[in-house]
Amino acid sequence: MDVMDSFQGMFDKGVAAVKGTVSGVAVEMLPFMQGFVRLCTDGWEQGWHERNGGNLTYRMTDEDVRSSQSFFYEQPSSWMPMGVQADNLRGAFFAVTGAGRFMRNVQLDVAHNVGIVEINGAGDAWRIVWGLRDGGLPTSEFPSHFMIHSVRMQATGGASRVLYHAHPENVIALTKVMPLSSREFTRALWKAMTECIIVFPKGVGVVEWMVPGGADIARATSELMKTYDACIWASHGLFASGPDFDMTFGLMHTIEKAAGIHVKALMLNGGSSDFPNTITDDGLRAIVQELNLPVNEAFLS
Ligand code: 2HA
Ligand code: ZN
């Protein structure tokens, strides 16, 4: 064996070793799953996820699928019909939290609490290809997530990937006392804190109380989310969408913080929303003009 042959042999062994390490990387270590898990932990720490409350889904990129598919089950689950259908999600892959699984536990055992599901070619059924170990199923709100992904994908030219549902207490409390109107809620939140109109210039939608988990609430929410990137569910919680985990968590966080400020201001003001000081509509318009925001004009007076 000459020197070049032995060098080639060492090189091949090196390549094999590197490949070995790469294929030894688990789904849990991939960047998209680390972002997913971090959001679950952050939401738990905010107090938005009592027991199994809330859920998260992420529409994977082709690169995410490529990097994780060597870990997919040789035998995926059977196809499960969803009762809803979307053409633009045929063949998509989603990372999803599990039905009945706790956000608090996601960081401790990702493969038990989170899964990857594949959508069939007709765009109306899923099957589990990774995770949700020990008989898990995708979140009970998967029909809503699925429909909202479809409309947000359309509304954002494919940029929207993350959908996050949580039970933040100030948002829920306000739905007890305020008119269940997208305009009323949006105006109260915009005026609670200066950044709000910058973070959600289209406003937030409000869905009246409905039975969770089904196709009806999925349709009502997805209809509103053609316009809004977040939607309040009366006496239940909040849905937020975004292009990545930071933007989506940030939207949830901003809306709940503004709701908390509005609650405190109402209490300090004896329950009246006629505050001595607040941001005027002219003030809101000035921000819109200064930053050239795509504002929902119908919500300004
Ligand atoms: O995942 O939050 O709306 C539990 C829920 C249902
Ligand atoms: Zn919920």
Short mmCIF file of C-alpha atoms and ligand atoms in Angstrom, two decimals:
data_model
loop_
_atom_site.label_atom_id
_atom_site.label_comp_id
_atom_site.label_asym_id
_atom_site.label_seq_id
_atom_site.Cartn_x
_atom_site.Cartn_y
_atom_site.Cartn_z
CA MET A 1 0.00 0.00 0.00
CA ASP A 2 1.53 3.33 -0.96
CA VAL A 3 1.32 6.49 1.06
CA MET A 4 -1.61 7.90 -0.93
CA ASP A 5 -3.65 4.69 -0.44
CA SER A 6 -3.18 4.75 3.30
CA PHE A 7 -4.01 8.46 3.37
CA GLN A 8 -7.22 7.74 1.42
CA GLY A 9 -8.04 4.99 3.93
CA MET A 10 -7.64 7.40 6.86
CA PHE A 11 -9.75 9.98 5.03
CA ASP A 12 -12.54 7.43 4.39
CA LYS A 13 -12.52 6.39 8.04
CA GLY A 14 -12.76 10.05 9.03
CA VAL A 15 -15.74 10.63 6.74
CA ALA A 16 -17.43 7.49 8.09
CA ALA A 17 -16.86 8.70 11.66
CA VAL A 18 -18.37 12.11 10.90
CA LYS A 19 -21.35 10.50 9.18
CA GLY A 20 -21.76 8.24 12.20
CA THR A 21 -21.92 11.25 14.48
CA VAL A 22 -24.41 13.01 12.23
CA SER A 23 -26.74 10.02 12.04
CA GLY A 24 -26.31 9.73 15.82
CA VAL A 25 -27.93 13.15 16.24
CA ALA A 26 -31.44 12.63 17.55
CA VAL A 27 -34.52 14.56 16.40
CA GLU A 28 -34.44 16.19 19.83
CA MET A 29 -31.12 17.84 18.92
CA LEU A 30 -32.25 19.36 15.61
CA PRO A 31 -32.64 23.17 15.66
CA PHE A 32 -36.36 23.18 14.79
CA MET A 33 -37.15 20.77 17.63
CA GLN A 34 -34.99 22.72 20.08
CA GLY A 35 -36.95 25.87 19.19
CA PHE A 36 -40.21 23.95 19.61
CA VAL A 37 -39.24 22.64 23.04
CA ARG A 38 -37.98 26.01 24.22
CA LEU A 39 -41.31 27.65 23.41
CA CYS A 40 -43.17 24.94 25.40
CA THR A 41 -40.91 25.52 28.41
CA ASP A 42 -41.19 29.31 28.15
CA GLY A 43 -45.00 29.11 27.95
CA TRP A 44 -45.11 26.84 31.00
CA GLU A 45 -42.91 29.27 32.92
CA GLN A 46 -45.27 32.13 32.03
CA GLY A 47 -48.12 30.24 33.72
CA TRP A 48 -50.13 29.76 30.52
CA HIS A 49 -50.29 25.96 30.59
CA GLU A 50 -52.08 24.49 33.60
CA ARG A 51 -52.27 20.68 33.41
CA ASN A 52 -52.52 19.77 29.68
CA GLY A 53 -53.65 23.26 28.65
CA GLY A 54 -52.44 24.71 25.36
CA ASN A 55 -50.76 23.22 22.31
CA LEU A 56 -48.18 23.99 19.64
CA THR A 57 -47.71 23.00 16.00
CA TYR A 58 -44.92 23.80 13.54
CA ARG A 59 -45.07 23.28 9.77
CA MET A 60 -41.68 21.80 8.95
CA THR A 61 -39.44 22.98 6.09
CA ASP A 62 -38.12 20.50 3.50
CA GLU A 63 -34.75 20.77 5.23
CA ASP A 64 -36.33 19.92 8.62
CA VAL A 65 -37.92 16.84 7.04
CA ARG A 66 -34.65 15.79 5.37
CA SER A 67 -32.72 16.14 8.63
CA SER A 68 -35.19 14.10 10.67
CA GLN A 69 -36.60 11.45 8.32
CA SER A 70 -33.90 8.86 9.02
CA PHE A 71 -35.42 8.69 12.54
CA PHE A 72 -39.01 8.21 11.37
CA TYR A 73 -40.81 4.99 12.33
CA GLU A 74 -40.44 2.13 9.88
CA GLN A 75 -44.13 1.50 10.54
CA PRO A 76 -45.98 4.85 10.82
CA SER A 77 -49.44 4.86 12.43
CA SER A 78 -52.44 4.32 10.16
CA TRP A 79 -54.00 7.38 8.48
CA MET A 80 -56.53 9.21 10.68
CA PRO A 81 -59.14 11.43 8.96
CA MET A 82 -59.42 14.96 10.43
CA GLY A 83 -62.88 16.13 9.35
CA VAL A 84 -61.23 19.14 7.66
CA GLN A 85 -59.25 19.41 4.43
CA ALA A 86 -56.67 21.80 2.92
CA ASP A 87 -55.17 21.63 -0.56
CA ASN A 88 -52.11 23.69 0.35
CA LEU A 89 -51.15 21.25 3.14
CA ARG A 90 -51.16 18.05 1.06
CA GLY A 91 -48.06 16.08 2.02
CA ALA A 92 -46.95 18.57 4.72
CA PHE A 93 -45.14 17.52 7.91
CA PHE A 94 -45.90 19.05 11.31
CA ALA A 95 -44.25 18.87 14.70
CA VAL A 96 -47.12 18.73 17.22
CA THR A 97 -47.68 18.54 20.96
CA GLY A 98 -49.62 15.50 22.16
CA ALA A 99 -53.27 15.37 23.24
CA GLY A 100 -53.47 15.22 27.03
CA ARG A 101 -49.69 15.76 27.37
CA PHE A 102 -48.39 18.56 29.58
CA MET A 103 -46.30 21.53 28.30
CA ARG A 104 -44.46 21.32 31.62
CA ASN A 105 -43.13 17.88 30.69
CA VAL A 106 -42.08 18.52 27.09
CA GLN A 107 -38.46 19.38 27.95
CA LEU A 108 -38.09 16.18 30.03
CA ASP A 109 -39.16 13.71 27.34
CA VAL A 110 -39.67 15.16 23.87
CA ALA A 111 -40.43 11.87 22.08
CA HIS A 112 -43.23 11.08 24.55
CA ASN A 113 -44.88 14.52 24.55
CA VAL A 114 -44.24 15.71 20.98
CA GLY A 115 -44.61 14.02 17.62
CA ILE A 116 -44.16 14.52 13.91
CA VAL A 117 -47.19 13.87 11.72
CA GLU A 118 -47.39 13.58 7.95
CA ILE A 119 -50.47 14.80 6.03
CA ASN A 120 -51.75 12.51 3.26
CA GLY A 121 -51.93 13.37 -0.44
CA ALA A 122 -55.61 14.32 -0.18
CA GLY A 123 -54.87 16.83 2.62
CA ASP A 124 -57.49 15.38 4.96
CA ALA A 125 -55.74 12.84 7.22
CA TRP A 126 -52.57 12.50 9.32
CA ARG A 127 -50.32 9.70 10.47
CA ILE A 128 -47.63 9.71 13.15
CA VAL A 129 -44.11 9.20 11.77
CA TRP A 130 -42.05 10.07 14.87
CA GLY A 131 -42.55 10.54 18.63
CA LEU A 132 -45.84 10.58 20.60
CA ARG A 133 -44.51 7.39 22.15
CA ASP A 134 -46.68 5.20 24.37
CA GLY A 135 -49.87 5.60 22.36
CA GLY A 136 -49.93 9.40 22.02
CA LEU A 137 -52.10 11.36 19.57
CA PRO A 138 -51.70 14.88 18.14
CA THR A 139 -53.27 17.71 20.18
CA SER A 140 -57.08 17.70 20.44
CA GLU A 141 -56.97 21.09 18.70
CA PHE A 142 -55.24 19.69 15.63
CA PRO A 143 -58.26 20.38 13.35
CA SER A 144 -58.07 24.09 14.35
CA HIS A 145 -54.30 24.17 13.95
CA PHE A 146 -54.54 22.51 10.56
CA MET A 147 -57.18 24.89 9.18
CA ILE A 148 -55.41 27.95 10.58
CA HIS A 149 -52.07 26.83 9.12
CA SER A 150 -53.78 26.62 5.77
CA VAL A 151 -55.20 30.17 5.90
CA ARG A 152 -52.09 31.75 7.46
CA MET A 153 -49.89 30.07 4.84
CA GLN A 154 -52.10 31.59 2.15
CA ALA A 155 -52.26 35.00 3.85
CA THR A 156 -48.46 35.25 4.28
CA GLY A 157 -47.24 33.73 1.02
CA GLY A 158 -45.98 30.66 2.88
CA ALA A 159 -44.05 32.55 5.60
CA SER A 160 -46.29 31.47 8.51
CA ARG A 161 -45.09 28.21 10.14
CA VAL A 162 -45.87 28.28 13.87
CA LEU A 163 -49.26 28.13 15.61
CA TYR A 164 -49.43 28.42 19.36
CA HIS A 165 -52.46 28.06 21.61
CA ALA A 166 -52.25 29.02 25.29
CA HIS A 167 -54.50 29.89 28.24
CA PRO A 168 -53.12 33.28 29.43
CA GLU A 169 -55.21 34.55 32.31
CA ASN A 170 -55.55 38.27 31.61
CA VAL A 171 -56.80 37.71 28.06
CA ILE A 172 -59.33 35.18 29.36
CA ALA A 173 -60.44 37.48 32.21
CA LEU A 174 -61.11 40.34 29.78
CA THR A 175 -63.44 38.09 27.74
CA LYS A 176 -65.71 37.98 30.84
CA VAL A 177 -66.33 41.71 30.89
CA MET A 178 -65.65 43.19 27.45
CA PRO A 179 -67.89 42.99 24.36
CA LEU A 180 -66.73 39.97 22.32
CA SER A 181 -65.77 42.15 19.38
CA SER A 182 -62.49 42.06 17.46
CA ARG A 183 -62.60 45.86 17.18
CA GLU A 184 -63.18 46.46 20.92
CA PHE A 185 -60.44 44.07 21.98
CA THR A 186 -57.94 45.34 19.42
CA ARG A 187 -58.49 48.98 20.42
CA ALA A 188 -58.15 48.23 24.13
CA LEU A 189 -54.90 46.30 23.54
CA TRP A 190 -53.44 48.86 21.12
CA LYS A 191 -54.06 51.59 23.68
CA ALA A 192 -52.75 49.58 26.64
CA MET A 193 -49.12 49.82 25.54
CA THR A 194 -47.41 51.75 22.72
CA GLU A 195 -45.68 48.75 21.10
CA CYS A 196 -48.93 46.86 20.50
CA ILE A 197 -49.99 48.50 17.25
CA ILE A 198 -46.46 47.88 15.95
CA VAL A 199 -46.55 44.19 16.92
CA PHE A 200 -50.08 43.46 15.64
CA PRO A 201 -51.18 46.26 13.27
CA LYS A 202 -53.93 44.06 11.77
CA GLY A 203 -55.46 43.61 15.24
CA VAL A 204 -56.67 40.48 17.00
CA GLY A 205 -59.81 38.49 16.22
CA VAL A 206 -62.31 37.38 18.85
CA VAL A 207 -64.31 34.14 18.65
CA GLU A 208 -67.34 33.78 20.93
CA TRP A 209 -67.36 30.83 23.32
CA MET A 210 -67.51 27.54 21.42
CA VAL A 211 -66.94 23.85 22.16
CA PRO A 212 -63.17 23.23 21.83
CA GLY A 213 -61.48 20.62 19.67
CA GLY A 214 -63.93 20.36 16.79
CA ALA A 215 -64.38 21.40 13.19
CA ASP A 216 -66.78 24.31 14.04
CA ILE A 217 -64.31 26.25 16.18
CA ALA A 218 -61.64 25.41 13.57
CA ARG A 219 -63.72 27.01 10.80
CA ALA A 220 -64.71 30.09 12.85
CA THR A 221 -61.10 30.73 13.90
CA SER A 222 -59.57 30.14 10.49
CA GLU A 223 -62.11 32.53 8.95
CA LEU A 224 -60.92 35.31 11.29
CA MET A 225 -57.26 34.43 10.83
CA LYS A 226 -57.50 35.26 7.14
CA THR A 227 -57.18 38.80 8.53
CA TYR A 228 -55.58 38.54 11.98
CA ASP A 229 -52.43 36.72 13.03
CA ALA A 230 -53.85 36.15 16.51
CA CYS A 231 -57.29 35.20 17.74
CA ILE A 232 -58.89 35.19 21.19
CA TRP A 233 -61.21 32.36 22.22
CA ALA A 234 -63.73 33.69 24.77
CA SER A 235 -63.41 32.09 28.22
CA HIS A 236 -60.70 29.83 26.82
CA GLY A 237 -57.48 31.41 25.57
CA LEU A 238 -55.52 32.74 22.65
CA PHE A 239 -54.12 31.52 19.32
CA ALA A 240 -51.01 33.18 17.86
CA SER A 241 -49.30 32.52 14.53
CA GLY A 242 -45.96 33.54 13.11
CA PRO A 243 -43.03 32.71 10.83
CA ASP A 244 -40.87 31.30 13.66
CA PHE A 245 -40.94 30.44 17.36
CA ASP A 246 -39.59 33.81 18.56
CA MET A 247 -42.14 35.87 16.64
CA THR A 248 -45.04 33.64 17.66
CA PHE A 249 -44.11 33.48 21.34
CA GLY A 250 -43.47 37.23 21.22
CA LEU A 251 -46.94 37.90 19.82
CA MET A 252 -48.61 35.77 22.53
CA HIS A 253 -46.48 37.48 25.19
CA THR A 254 -47.23 41.00 23.93
CA ILE A 255 -50.99 40.44 23.74
CA GLU A 256 -51.14 38.89 27.22
CA LYS A 257 -48.98 41.66 28.69
CA ALA A 258 -51.21 44.33 27.16
CA ALA A 259 -54.28 42.50 28.47
CA GLY A 260 -52.70 42.51 31.95
CA ILE A 261 -52.12 46.26 31.75
CA HIS A 262 -55.73 46.81 30.65
CA VAL A 263 -57.00 44.66 33.55
CA LYS A 264 -54.89 46.60 36.07
CA ALA A 265 -55.93 49.95 34.63
CA LEU A 266 -59.61 48.94 34.81
CA MET A 267 -59.18 47.94 38.46
CA LEU A 268 -57.29 51.14 39.34
CA ASN A 269 -60.01 53.12 37.60
CA GLY A 270 -62.92 51.55 39.51
CA GLY A 271 -63.85 49.25 36.62
CA SER A 272 -64.34 52.01 34.06
CA SER A 273 -62.43 52.01 30.76
CA ASP A 274 -62.78 55.80 30.58
CA PHE A 275 -59.15 56.31 31.64
CA PRO A 276 -57.84 59.79 32.58
CA ASN A 277 -54.82 59.14 30.30
CA THR A 278 -54.34 56.80 27.40
CA ILE A 279 -53.12 56.70 23.79
CA THR A 280 -55.51 58.65 21.54
CA ASP A 281 -56.55 57.56 18.06
CA ASP A 282 -54.47 60.43 16.69
CA GLY A 283 -51.55 59.00 18.64
CA LEU A 284 -52.11 55.56 17.10
CA ARG A 285 -52.32 57.12 13.62
CA ALA A 286 -49.05 58.96 14.21
CA ILE A 287 -47.28 55.65 15.01
CA VAL A 288 -48.82 54.05 11.92
CA GLN A 289 -47.63 56.95 9.75
CA GLU A 290 -44.15 57.11 11.29
CA LEU A 291 -43.53 53.37 10.82
CA ASN A 292 -45.65 52.88 7.71
CA LEU A 293 -47.61 50.05 9.36
CA PRO A 294 -50.15 47.90 7.46
CA VAL A 295 -52.83 48.92 9.98
CA ASN A 296 -56.44 47.74 10.01
CA GLU A 297 -58.02 51.17 9.38
CA ALA A 298 -61.48 49.95 10.40
CA PHE A 299 -60.25 49.71 13.99
CA LEU A 300 -59.21 53.37 14.22
CA SER A 301 -61.74 56.10 15.01
O1 2HA B 1 -54.66 21.08 24.67
O2 2HA B 1 -55.85 23.71 25.39
O3 2HA B 1 -58.01 23.73 23.91
C1 2HA B 1 -55.66 21.40 25.57
C2 2HA B 1 -56.32 22.64 25.15
C3 2HA B 1 -57.58 22.50 24.40
ZN ZN B 2 -57.19 25.39 25.07
#
